[in-house]
XYZ file of C-alpha atoms in Angstrom:
779
model
C 76.685 46.122 124.837
C 77.848 46.502 128.640
C 81.630 48.079 128.948
C 83.283 47.236 132.314
C 85.573 49.654 133.587
C 89.107 48.890 134.943
C 90.604 51.505 137.063
C 94.228 50.489 136.434
C 93.570 51.355 132.449
C 93.937 55.034 131.240
C 90.310 55.100 129.464
C 88.139 57.884 130.668
C 84.572 56.751 131.529
C 81.318 58.320 130.123
C 78.725 56.721 132.485
C 75.565 58.664 132.106
C 72.489 56.847 130.926
C 72.160 58.649 128.051
C 70.003 56.240 126.044
C 67.516 56.135 128.691
C 67.092 59.884 129.857
C 68.420 62.992 128.541
C 69.432 66.298 130.271
C 67.616 69.068 127.926
C 68.481 72.255 130.078
C 70.467 72.897 133.410
C 69.705 75.975 135.433
C 72.607 76.601 137.943
C 72.653 79.058 140.784
C 76.220 79.454 142.390
C 78.454 81.186 144.724
C 82.113 81.582 144.113
C 84.230 81.714 147.114
C 87.698 82.427 146.937
C 88.648 82.099 150.687
C 87.501 78.495 150.818
C 88.176 77.922 146.903
C 84.986 76.322 146.606
C 82.010 76.800 144.154
C 78.608 75.837 145.875
C 74.998 76.141 145.291
C 72.171 73.998 143.325
C 71.819 72.912 139.911
C 68.458 72.036 138.488
C 68.199 69.487 135.762
C 65.045 69.511 133.302
C 65.034 65.933 131.690
C 63.447 64.127 128.808
C 62.844 60.081 128.997
C 64.313 58.363 126.056
C 62.541 56.149 123.656
C 65.087 53.347 124.026
C 64.446 52.667 128.006
C 63.190 49.352 128.819
C 62.330 47.636 132.086
C 65.540 45.981 133.268
C 65.669 42.289 133.041
C 67.156 39.861 135.692
C 69.723 38.927 132.987
C 71.289 42.329 132.555
C 71.495 43.159 136.183
C 75.108 43.779 137.524
C 74.948 42.247 141.286
C 76.965 43.656 143.995
C 79.412 41.391 145.487
C 78.483 40.749 149.020
C 81.326 42.944 150.453
C 80.445 45.801 148.754
C 76.707 45.655 149.797
C 77.439 48.736 152.194
C 78.564 50.996 149.588
C 75.696 50.012 147.203
C 73.016 51.199 149.554
C 71.366 54.387 148.596
C 71.211 56.872 151.250
C 67.955 59.101 152.053
C 69.149 62.120 154.249
C 67.234 63.030 157.142
C 65.655 66.597 156.638
C 68.533 69.230 156.472
C 67.721 73.040 157.051
C 69.447 74.370 154.271
C 67.755 76.989 152.336
C 67.235 76.657 148.312
C 69.243 79.676 146.960
C 66.890 82.224 144.925
C 68.378 83.988 141.887
C 66.559 87.104 142.487
C 67.714 87.763 146.296
C 71.071 87.495 147.392
C 72.026 84.490 149.904
C 75.002 84.877 151.849
C 77.921 82.589 151.197
C 78.027 79.319 152.894
C 81.164 78.227 154.446
C 82.241 74.480 154.987
C 80.961 74.515 158.614
C 77.452 75.674 157.647
C 76.572 72.521 155.831
C 75.244 69.652 157.526
C 75.591 66.167 155.637
C 72.700 63.974 157.248
C 72.095 60.679 157.153
C 72.667 57.695 159.710
C 75.689 55.848 158.710
C 76.783 58.131 156.012
C 80.469 58.354 154.900
C 82.321 61.405 154.640
C 84.276 61.287 151.563
C 85.331 65.154 151.671
C 88.884 64.224 152.046
C 88.955 61.124 149.546
C 88.273 63.251 146.295
C 84.654 61.806 146.589
C 85.667 58.324 146.066
C 84.262 55.268 148.275
C 87.249 53.104 149.440
C 85.153 50.215 147.845
C 87.075 48.685 145.125
C 84.318 47.443 143.138
C 82.980 51.122 143.149
C 86.148 52.435 142.070
C 86.300 50.367 138.992
C 83.491 52.082 137.355
C 80.107 51.254 136.022
C 79.156 48.664 133.552
C 75.695 50.117 132.526
C 73.004 51.804 134.142
C 71.643 48.584 135.317
C 72.129 48.051 139.000
C 70.635 45.675 141.658
C 71.138 47.264 145.042
C 69.610 46.548 148.179
C 67.264 49.084 148.967
C 65.404 47.461 151.822
C 62.416 46.573 149.654
C 63.216 43.292 147.808
C 61.462 42.745 144.502
C 61.205 46.111 143.379
C 63.511 47.437 140.393
C 63.677 51.066 140.176
C 65.128 53.177 137.698
C 68.340 54.966 138.106
C 69.713 58.367 136.709
C 73.258 58.245 136.165
C 75.356 61.360 135.970
C 78.884 61.857 135.194
C 80.268 63.231 138.501
C 83.909 63.512 140.135
C 85.321 65.293 143.058
C 81.975 66.924 144.198
C 80.217 66.729 147.509
C 76.704 66.242 146.645
C 74.753 67.546 149.627
C 70.830 66.897 148.714
C 68.845 65.667 145.829
C 65.165 66.550 145.346
C 62.381 66.425 143.022
C 61.066 70.214 142.080
C 57.498 70.874 142.042
C 57.188 72.662 138.937
C 53.410 72.778 139.390
C 53.608 75.300 142.005
C 55.155 78.084 139.782
C 52.842 80.877 139.181
C 51.332 81.246 135.740
C 52.529 77.791 134.642
C 49.014 76.637 133.698
C 49.218 79.332 130.993
C 50.851 76.946 128.129
C 50.157 73.457 129.685
C 47.277 71.425 129.352
C 48.057 69.379 132.603
C 48.877 71.888 135.335
C 49.234 69.056 137.931
C 51.261 66.831 136.091
C 54.856 67.861 136.747
C 56.650 65.783 134.083
C 53.901 66.753 131.714
C 54.590 70.453 132.561
C 58.536 69.967 132.065
C 57.799 68.142 128.811
C 55.523 70.965 127.355
C 58.003 73.830 128.427
C 60.883 72.071 126.578
C 58.599 71.923 123.449
C 58.119 75.426 123.360
C 59.079 76.648 119.657
C 62.291 78.273 119.267
C 60.891 81.729 118.882
C 59.414 81.663 122.325
C 62.896 81.175 123.812
C 62.742 84.029 125.965
C 59.456 82.787 127.734
C 61.032 79.486 128.073
C 64.237 80.495 129.693
C 62.058 82.629 132.090
C 60.041 79.540 133.089
C 63.048 77.413 133.348
C 64.348 79.839 136.016
C 60.952 80.253 137.765
C 60.625 76.353 137.822
C 64.429 76.287 139.261
C 63.124 78.263 142.085
C 59.895 75.949 143.015
C 59.900 74.451 146.260
C 60.881 70.836 146.636
C 58.429 67.998 146.805
C 60.492 65.015 147.906
C 64.041 64.059 148.561
C 65.435 61.615 146.398
C 67.854 58.741 147.101
C 71.239 59.210 145.948
C 74.931 57.622 145.935
C 78.382 58.337 144.545
C 81.259 56.626 143.245
C 84.289 57.298 141.809
C 82.982 58.820 138.437
C 79.180 58.873 138.997
C 76.306 60.268 140.804
C 73.247 57.926 140.744
C 69.602 59.165 141.839
C 66.682 56.854 142.313
C 63.056 57.838 143.385
C 61.176 55.025 145.008
C 58.486 53.696 143.037
C 59.735 55.203 139.917
C 60.476 52.084 137.713
C 60.924 53.476 134.226
C 62.567 56.826 133.036
C 58.890 58.158 132.148
C 57.948 57.862 135.872
C 61.248 59.347 136.895
C 60.997 63.108 138.131
C 61.712 65.373 135.083
C 62.931 68.488 137.111
C 65.298 67.656 139.917
C 67.615 69.873 141.943
C 71.039 68.915 143.467
C 72.688 70.661 146.073
C 76.393 70.402 145.909
C 79.776 71.952 146.172
C 83.144 71.681 144.210
C 86.241 70.516 146.075
C 89.523 72.793 145.852
C 91.315 69.918 144.375
C 88.801 69.164 142.014
C 90.061 68.555 138.206
C 87.765 70.450 136.136
C 88.857 73.825 137.683
C 91.850 75.617 138.448
C 92.111 78.071 141.651
C 94.946 80.307 140.953
C 96.388 84.099 140.639
C 96.560 86.188 137.691
C 99.582 88.259 136.455
C 98.662 90.880 139.096
C 98.579 88.675 142.064
C 94.822 88.637 142.283
C 92.917 85.350 143.074
C 90.850 83.886 139.953
C 89.248 80.568 139.165
C 88.579 79.185 135.671
C 87.775 76.002 134.016
C 90.777 73.985 132.289
C 89.326 71.879 129.877
C 90.888 68.861 131.507
C 90.456 65.076 130.400
C 87.521 65.077 132.855
C 85.770 68.089 131.217
C 83.283 69.596 133.658
C 82.016 66.627 135.844
C 84.043 68.190 138.864
C 82.167 71.326 138.250
C 78.526 70.028 138.284
C 76.845 66.744 137.888
C 76.061 66.584 134.379
C 75.867 64.239 131.307
C 79.288 64.008 129.778
C 78.809 62.216 126.466
C 78.426 64.365 123.436
C 75.079 62.921 122.406
C 73.550 64.553 125.530
C 72.902 68.304 124.077
C 71.743 70.602 126.236
C 71.215 74.284 126.831
C 71.880 76.157 130.212
C 71.516 79.297 131.935
C 73.569 80.318 135.151
C 73.432 82.899 137.888
C 76.919 83.182 139.728
C 77.355 85.444 142.752
C 81.009 86.462 143.608
C 82.726 89.686 145.507
C 81.720 92.765 143.620
C 85.431 93.163 142.797
C 85.200 90.033 140.334
C 84.265 89.718 137.105
C 82.173 86.552 135.882
C 82.758 85.229 132.318
C 80.839 82.285 130.752
C 79.754 80.584 127.651
C 76.656 82.747 127.172
C 74.987 84.420 124.116
C 74.332 87.685 126.212
C 77.164 90.054 127.427
C 76.077 90.052 130.989
C 76.547 92.977 133.152
C 76.723 92.623 136.993
C 73.676 93.239 139.371
C 74.941 94.760 142.618
C 73.736 92.962 145.610
C 74.032 93.504 149.305
C 77.459 92.995 151.068
C 79.405 94.168 148.426
C 78.489 91.253 146.224
C 77.587 90.946 142.531
C 75.468 88.707 140.589
C 76.007 87.613 136.955
C 73.690 85.681 134.768
C 74.139 84.187 131.373
C 72.298 81.625 129.139
C 72.459 79.884 125.962
C 69.609 78.798 123.486
C 72.000 76.230 121.222
C 72.071 72.792 122.477
C 75.414 71.556 122.962
C 77.261 69.201 124.791
C 77.946 70.129 128.828
C 81.510 69.662 128.349
C 81.493 72.967 126.420
C 80.587 74.951 129.285
C 82.973 77.167 130.467
C 83.175 79.795 133.427
C 86.301 82.046 134.481
C 86.058 84.577 137.623
C 88.647 86.971 138.472
C 89.827 90.582 138.536
C 89.754 91.123 134.837
C 89.843 94.275 133.201
C 88.133 95.119 129.812
C 90.438 96.342 127.134
C 89.501 98.539 124.799
C 91.335 100.095 121.670
C 93.010 103.332 122.204
C 90.524 104.593 119.222
C 87.412 102.943 118.677
C 86.668 103.145 114.865
C 83.152 104.679 114.121
C 82.840 102.003 111.393
C 83.507 99.113 114.065
C 80.886 100.531 116.075
C 78.252 101.076 113.369
C 78.873 97.292 112.440
C 78.328 95.996 115.903
C 75.228 98.042 116.485
C 73.716 97.174 113.079
C 74.186 93.499 113.478
C 73.405 93.107 117.323
C 71.290 90.047 118.077
C 67.527 90.848 118.175
C 64.458 88.491 118.797
C 63.004 90.605 116.076
C 65.502 89.539 113.444
C 64.505 85.749 114.284
C 63.008 84.419 110.898
C 63.569 81.233 108.718
C 65.787 81.462 105.389
C 66.198 77.808 104.897
C 66.188 74.443 106.442
C 68.433 73.070 109.163
C 69.116 69.624 109.979
C 69.227 70.013 113.711
C 66.918 70.086 116.405
C 64.995 73.398 116.794
C 66.527 76.316 118.293
C 66.981 80.219 117.461
C 69.848 79.356 114.873
C 72.000 82.229 113.288
C 72.095 80.302 109.978
C 68.424 81.216 109.805
C 68.745 85.078 110.556
C 69.327 87.140 107.306
C 71.494 89.910 109.443
C 73.735 87.052 110.779
C 74.793 85.783 107.472
C 76.363 89.104 106.383
C 77.714 89.764 109.676
C 81.619 89.690 109.150
C 82.591 90.921 112.541
C 80.599 89.941 115.669
C 80.545 91.980 119.038
C 83.540 90.990 120.775
C 85.235 91.837 124.257
C 88.597 91.379 125.445
C 89.446 90.988 129.261
C 93.024 90.153 130.997
C 94.662 91.505 134.157
C 95.246 95.387 134.014
C 99.135 94.859 134.042
C 98.448 93.303 130.409
C 96.664 96.281 128.813
C 99.524 97.402 126.733
C 100.369 94.194 125.288
C 96.483 93.762 124.548
C 96.341 96.860 122.979
C 99.396 96.529 120.883
C 98.983 93.053 119.827
C 95.558 91.345 120.308
C 92.852 93.802 119.871
C 93.935 94.861 116.242
C 93.937 91.377 115.348
C 90.381 90.272 116.109
C 88.229 92.192 113.585
C 90.160 90.975 110.637
C 90.609 87.652 112.009
C 86.819 87.341 112.284
C 86.222 88.983 108.864
C 88.590 86.319 107.389
C 86.854 83.189 109.073
C 83.475 84.476 107.615
C 84.892 84.937 104.094
C 85.842 81.420 104.044
C 82.932 79.652 106.113
C 80.204 82.088 106.073
C 77.798 82.860 109.050
C 79.390 83.056 112.347
C 77.752 80.223 114.853
C 77.670 82.403 117.813
C 76.312 85.950 118.281
C 79.325 87.259 120.107
C 82.853 86.553 121.504
C 84.629 87.039 124.727
C 88.597 86.827 124.884
C 90.217 86.216 128.028
C 94.009 86.128 128.781
C 94.383 83.524 131.336
C 96.964 83.201 134.198
C 100.377 81.775 133.335
C 99.795 78.466 134.573
C 97.234 77.755 131.603
C 98.159 74.545 130.095
C 98.168 75.293 126.290
C 98.064 78.406 124.176
C 94.396 78.674 123.788
C 90.905 76.939 124.366
C 87.785 77.810 122.959
C 84.203 77.239 124.210
C 80.759 78.909 123.060
C 81.233 82.577 122.995
C 84.517 82.678 124.921
C 88.056 82.007 124.141
C 91.173 81.387 126.673
C 94.195 82.681 125.261
C 97.785 82.322 126.856
C 99.670 85.412 127.771
C 102.503 83.602 125.393
C 100.460 85.075 122.429
C 101.139 88.508 123.307
C 105.103 88.499 122.919
C 106.879 89.201 119.784
C 105.225 90.144 116.326
C 101.602 89.065 115.743
C 102.447 85.920 113.977
C 101.699 83.550 117.180
C 98.791 85.739 118.519
C 97.186 85.857 115.058
C 97.613 82.195 113.925
C 96.390 81.180 117.641
C 93.328 83.486 117.399
C 92.408 81.967 113.930
C 92.825 78.665 115.271
C 90.456 79.402 118.140
C 87.778 81.020 115.961
C 87.810 78.013 113.743
C 86.714 75.829 116.427
C 83.370 78.078 116.633
C 82.388 75.849 113.382
C 84.612 72.765 114.090
C 84.726 71.450 117.810
C 81.416 73.752 118.831
C 79.033 74.344 116.229
C 79.739 70.700 114.690
C 80.952 68.316 117.169
C 82.328 65.059 117.273
C 79.933 62.182 118.187
C 82.995 60.029 119.571
C 85.592 61.764 121.490
C 88.344 59.532 119.914
C 87.658 61.403 116.751
C 89.536 64.538 117.970
C 90.784 65.015 114.391
C 87.531 66.403 113.411
C 88.050 69.437 115.714
C 91.759 69.948 116.201
C 92.794 68.781 112.364
C 90.039 71.353 110.963
C 91.113 74.150 113.207
C 94.817 73.562 112.436
C 94.011 73.384 108.726
C 91.775 76.658 108.819
C 94.081 78.683 110.737
C 96.508 79.080 107.965
C 93.724 79.855 105.569
C 92.147 82.563 108.169
C 95.582 84.094 109.014
C 96.504 84.647 105.214
C 93.452 86.242 104.699
C 93.426 88.433 107.760
C 97.154 89.621 106.769
C 95.497 90.294 103.150
C 98.446 88.299 101.535
C 98.880 88.006 97.612
C 98.047 84.480 96.577
C 101.595 83.720 96.082
C 102.745 84.856 99.559
C 99.839 82.839 101.221
C 100.954 79.720 99.350
C 104.600 79.997 100.259
C 103.543 80.575 104.130
C 101.537 77.708 104.387
C 104.114 75.854 102.653
C 106.516 76.721 105.312
C 104.078 75.735 108.110
C 103.505 72.503 106.513
C 107.342 72.041 106.629
C 107.273 72.526 110.421
C 104.344 70.481 111.000
C 105.736 67.636 109.056
C 109.004 67.871 111.346
C 106.621 67.855 114.378
C 104.727 64.822 112.964
C 108.155 62.899 112.460
C 109.239 63.742 116.032
C 105.676 62.791 117.106
C 105.643 59.172 115.578
C 109.142 58.631 116.816
C 108.685 59.303 120.469
C 105.041 58.110 121.295
C 103.350 54.620 121.354
C 102.162 53.179 118.133
C 98.635 52.890 119.426
C 98.353 56.387 120.305
C 99.094 57.536 117.039
C 95.879 56.320 115.562
C 93.081 58.913 114.733
C 90.180 56.350 114.786
C 91.238 53.749 117.445
C 87.741 52.277 117.712
C 87.603 51.729 113.807
C 84.094 50.098 112.877
C 83.093 50.476 116.705
C 83.709 54.284 116.696
C 80.307 56.040 118.161
C 79.058 52.746 119.645
C 78.136 52.799 123.273
C 76.478 50.704 125.707
C 72.594 49.608 125.999
C 72.439 52.541 128.584
C 74.677 55.114 126.662
C 77.743 54.625 128.716
C 81.296 54.249 127.043
C 84.908 54.807 127.495
C 87.505 57.241 126.185
C 90.463 55.446 124.804
C 93.511 56.926 126.431
C 91.097 59.625 128.064
C 93.169 59.692 131.104
C 96.616 58.966 129.876
C 99.076 61.570 130.910
C 101.283 61.443 127.449
C 98.053 62.326 125.544
C 98.262 65.944 127.079
C 101.541 66.206 125.188
C 100.641 64.738 121.780
C 99.587 66.634 118.704
C 99.003 63.695 116.392
C 95.360 64.204 116.042
C 96.372 68.009 115.221
C 98.947 67.207 112.859
C 97.760 63.937 110.874
C 94.213 65.480 110.648
C 95.782 68.783 109.273
C 97.592 66.710 106.520
C 95.045 64.774 105.546
C 92.686 67.876 104.962
C 95.355 69.430 103.174
C 95.856 66.252 100.866
C 92.286 66.414 99.943
C 92.073 70.231 99.484
C 94.937 69.599 96.910
C 92.953 66.511 95.341
C 90.029 68.887 94.846
C 91.513 72.218 94.350
C 91.297 74.980 96.728
C 88.450 76.402 95.477
C 85.998 73.437 95.125
C 87.110 72.290 98.367
C 86.418 75.282 100.255
C 83.103 75.737 98.272
C 82.382 72.268 99.581
C 83.237 72.997 103.050
C 80.613 75.663 103.360
C 78.153 73.563 102.198
C 79.351 70.947 104.751
C 79.023 73.715 107.586
C 75.626 74.673 106.512
C 74.480 71.068 106.635
C 75.772 69.814 109.708
C 75.773 72.830 112.058
C 74.042 72.189 115.235
C 74.996 68.582 115.069
C 77.374 65.966 116.041
C 79.393 63.758 113.208
C 81.488 61.102 112.649
C 84.482 61.086 110.103
C 82.343 59.270 107.446
C 79.685 61.719 107.575
C 82.078 64.221 106.292
C 84.100 61.787 104.038
C 81.059 60.547 102.309
C 79.736 63.865 101.546
C 83.258 65.094 100.318
C 83.352 62.127 97.850
C 79.976 62.860 96.590
C 81.248 66.452 95.726
C 84.356 65.092 94.014
C 84.273 64.627 90.175
C 84.822 61.031 89.230
C 88.068 61.815 87.488
C 89.564 63.592 90.452
C 88.797 60.717 92.829
C 91.349 58.531 91.681
C 90.712 55.655 93.786
C 89.884 57.689 96.755
C 87.178 56.155 99.006
C 85.935 56.160 102.701
C 87.763 52.694 103.024
C 91.034 53.929 101.491
C 91.143 57.108 103.789
C 90.328 55.158 106.877
C 93.001 52.762 106.211
C 95.739 55.080 105.023
C 95.121 58.304 107.632
C 93.100 57.363 110.220
C 93.384 53.644 111.445
C 96.954 53.481 111.024
C 99.824 54.516 113.188
C 103.177 56.237 111.695
C 103.287 59.106 108.953
C 100.323 58.071 106.375
C 101.717 56.784 102.906
C 100.278 59.436 100.995
C 102.132 61.803 103.070
C 105.382 60.360 102.804
C 105.568 60.827 99.099
C 104.966 64.497 99.776
C 108.255 64.549 101.955
C 110.752 66.296 99.133
C 108.454 68.797 98.273
C 108.007 70.144 101.808
C 111.650 70.680 102.088
C 112.227 72.350 98.778
C 109.335 75.003 99.559
C 111.048 78.455 98.746
C 110.888 80.158 102.559
C 112.644 76.772 103.699
C 115.060 76.844 101.120
C 116.062 80.222 102.318
C 116.360 78.856 105.719
C 118.923 76.144 104.586
C 120.873 78.838 103.034
C 121.055 80.721 106.443
C 121.816 77.638 108.487
C 124.791 77.114 106.098
C 126.080 80.617 106.996
C 125.613 79.810 110.531
C 127.522 76.374 110.429
C 130.321 78.261 108.588
C 130.437 80.781 111.438
C 130.418 78.247 114.173
C 133.218 76.404 112.596
C 135.552 79.614 112.385
C 138.432 79.824 114.760
C 138.071 82.666 117.641
C 140.362 85.103 115.857
C 138.920 85.402 112.174
C 141.591 85.901 109.471
C 141.345 88.896 107.508
C 140.391 87.268 104.045
C 137.498 85.790 105.749
C 134.433 87.365 104.456
C 131.777 88.564 106.744
C 128.475 86.910 106.438
C 125.743 88.754 105.669
C 122.435 87.220 107.186
C 118.970 87.549 105.595
C 115.679 89.042 107.698
C 113.657 86.103 108.537
C 110.006 85.550 109.424
C 109.106 83.811 112.748
C 108.258 80.575 111.404
C 111.475 80.684 109.532
C 113.282 81.542 112.595
C 111.836 78.414 114.352
C 112.820 76.581 111.580
C 116.523 77.970 111.597
C 116.498 77.283 115.289
C 115.576 73.543 114.580
C 118.262 72.721 112.155
C 120.909 74.179 114.644
C 119.752 72.292 117.450
C 121.102 69.348 115.402
C 124.517 70.822 115.658
C 126.575 68.775 117.943
C 128.342 71.949 119.294
C 127.307 75.731 118.881
C 129.708 77.842 120.652
C 129.072 80.674 122.874
C 130.263 83.328 120.613
C 127.862 81.885 117.718
C 124.745 81.704 120.257
C 125.814 85.538 121.181
C 125.688 86.447 117.428
C 122.524 84.479 116.807
C 120.634 86.526 119.904
C 122.019 89.819 118.559
C 121.134 89.481 115.047
C 117.729 87.888 115.588
C 116.944 89.689 119.013
C 115.692 86.227 119.943
C 114.616 87.138 123.532
C 112.099 89.325 122.205
C 110.507 87.070 119.627
C 107.146 84.919 120.093
C 107.142 81.972 122.578
C 107.427 79.626 119.685
C 110.985 80.937 118.528
C 111.830 81.635 122.178
C 111.208 78.233 123.091
C 113.759 76.863 120.667
C 116.182 79.390 121.473
C 115.888 78.494 125.484
C 116.395 74.658 123.992
C 119.671 75.728 122.336
C 120.784 77.789 125.530
C 120.190 74.683 127.795
C 121.682 72.425 125.380
C 125.027 74.084 125.076
C 125.054 75.325 128.540
C 125.066 78.869 127.448
C 125.064 80.653 131.008
C 124.795 84.199 130.028
C 121.492 83.413 128.444
C 119.997 81.415 131.432
C 117.756 84.642 132.444
C 115.988 84.012 128.896
C 115.075 80.349 130.188
C 114.148 81.462 133.691
C 111.765 84.300 132.064
C 110.382 81.611 129.653
C 109.469 79.017 132.462
C 107.855 81.651 134.268
C 105.846 83.491 131.739
C 105.351 80.880 129.125
C 104.238 77.693 130.931
C 102.348 75.474 128.173
C 102.782 71.771 129.352
C 104.453 70.686 125.760
C 107.167 73.598 126.007
C 108.251 72.769 129.466
C 107.994 69.405 129.081
C 110.351 69.553 126.080
C 112.866 71.890 128.018
C 112.728 69.364 131.159
C 113.775 66.771 128.895
C 116.789 68.486 127.849
C 117.626 69.774 131.293
C 117.724 65.977 132.477
């Protein structure tokens, strides 16, 4: 199945030929230069050839049109005197002018986002099968295709792993480089430390021949003369490259204290503008990284270890992180800035004892049960991990946010982690860093392995927004990271689960009584119903479908390449349909089974599928197998696909619940308050003596959101009423969700006295969805 990509469409290409060859481990060795806004260095890929690779036949070749022959020629750079960075010694930063891109006739694309002018190449890759003019007609060579964009690739070479001292100790074929890599990757899970050590040693081995390479809009293509199959292709290659300041995978900015910083943004193109990689989720890999920066900076990363800096010469520091759980390359995250670690004013001795007694130890590694994933040091098989309610955690932020972090965020982390453990069991990851990212961060939060980004917007007001968002990101440790979607179009498998679980975790973290938890969850369902209505009324129908590929979900081309529907569509950034419809589907299923039965099943599902990639049917089939016959009531995978996942609009089963959502107790209380405000708003400026003074009830943050949404429907709200609203509820001091609606009211009714609140909101709460809705009102 060949997939041809059209640059005029909004689909995101995943071009790596993962069916033929897989990256199993990355070793990154990078320097961060804030002056040039460039990350540069090397990445070593350890590869494993796939079983499905076959020599290409002429019938499947994609020939290059005559006008693009020049662009299809692979380049073999002349020898460049660029030393390979050594992780054990500091190499001084290399500026733009210190690099020499060699090769006769090579085009400098540094000012063109790494894209060739050639339109045929810009249209993408139909498969990993190329027929290019190599100057050796009649020979066909294997091509390694990596996802790559907005990068300057300087050099690609094979690594001579056979030159590593001591490598012969665990290999039967010390002179066969590919066999050495194969046996290194095959080491058992309990030898992970030794494996990481040898990966690092191999990454520092000398090169043994440069490889031909070329780039186009979305890919880096590499080949070795004479290597006709994936088995023949080098299994350890080193790529020397640098990022570009405008690269879409990283954001160079300043933090809230005005200090420079950089972080990955989880953009639609994921990490391909950070390093050349295999982006399809099936390319599960491990990684280790050494990152150098000026000593004043802190480097945070997706890593199992709480890295500490190693001091280098010239006021530079080196940070080293690693992971042993295979995950898609898209989950890799890095943030470098002048972060300060935030610690509680008073550290509880119980918390310290908990963290010390359950700190990860190689001695604890032992099997408790059978897991369905590939072998790695799995926490689900560690006795200590299964009872560890609160994993070790750290909080980082600019120093100016210390007070807000200590007051709002730090006290919430232990109860939220403990609540998640009580619902789902073993934490998939051994530790957690939480970073308050700069104000230009495009959402309220983002979860990656071992690290969570939170917006500063979560720190204002009461603990509601911070707690629910923290619970949402913690839930992603299970759904989105430990269990991933095999097809990225099924985002609901990550976001729907996290949205549903955030309410459950938050209720337990607050230690609410069952009836209180139920009331708050009904209110949040009411709010989400209103948002879903707005979503389906203001978005294209085709983008409201949770399973757009239907029966072709999970299908890829023969090479493993595919496209992600609407992956580059800018409208997608502002949509929440996969959050909301996914949430309502899971809520529907939990009600059908009963809460206790459903969450008991969910723990079983997590234990069965952690460390693996799934499709919707994997979850639904297992769920239906656990439902007693009398509770199924015509439920089937096909029916759920039809009603919930493969249709636009509001699902039919949800339509029937509309009235119940509006009648929940806390929503009814809001309706009564709205009626009071409508009466106040209609009164003349001079109130008659007989008019009774309205008494307003104290409202929860979610109730305030609902109240303001109701008032936004009013054609006119007087300045006097707006002034009273702000005074009674202290709206300018509430969380970002409440202030967002308050700002909408201000702008809609041109309440000039409160324009300072709008200005502050736009400066401090820059989540795209919020700014977008405000800009629509302003226009």
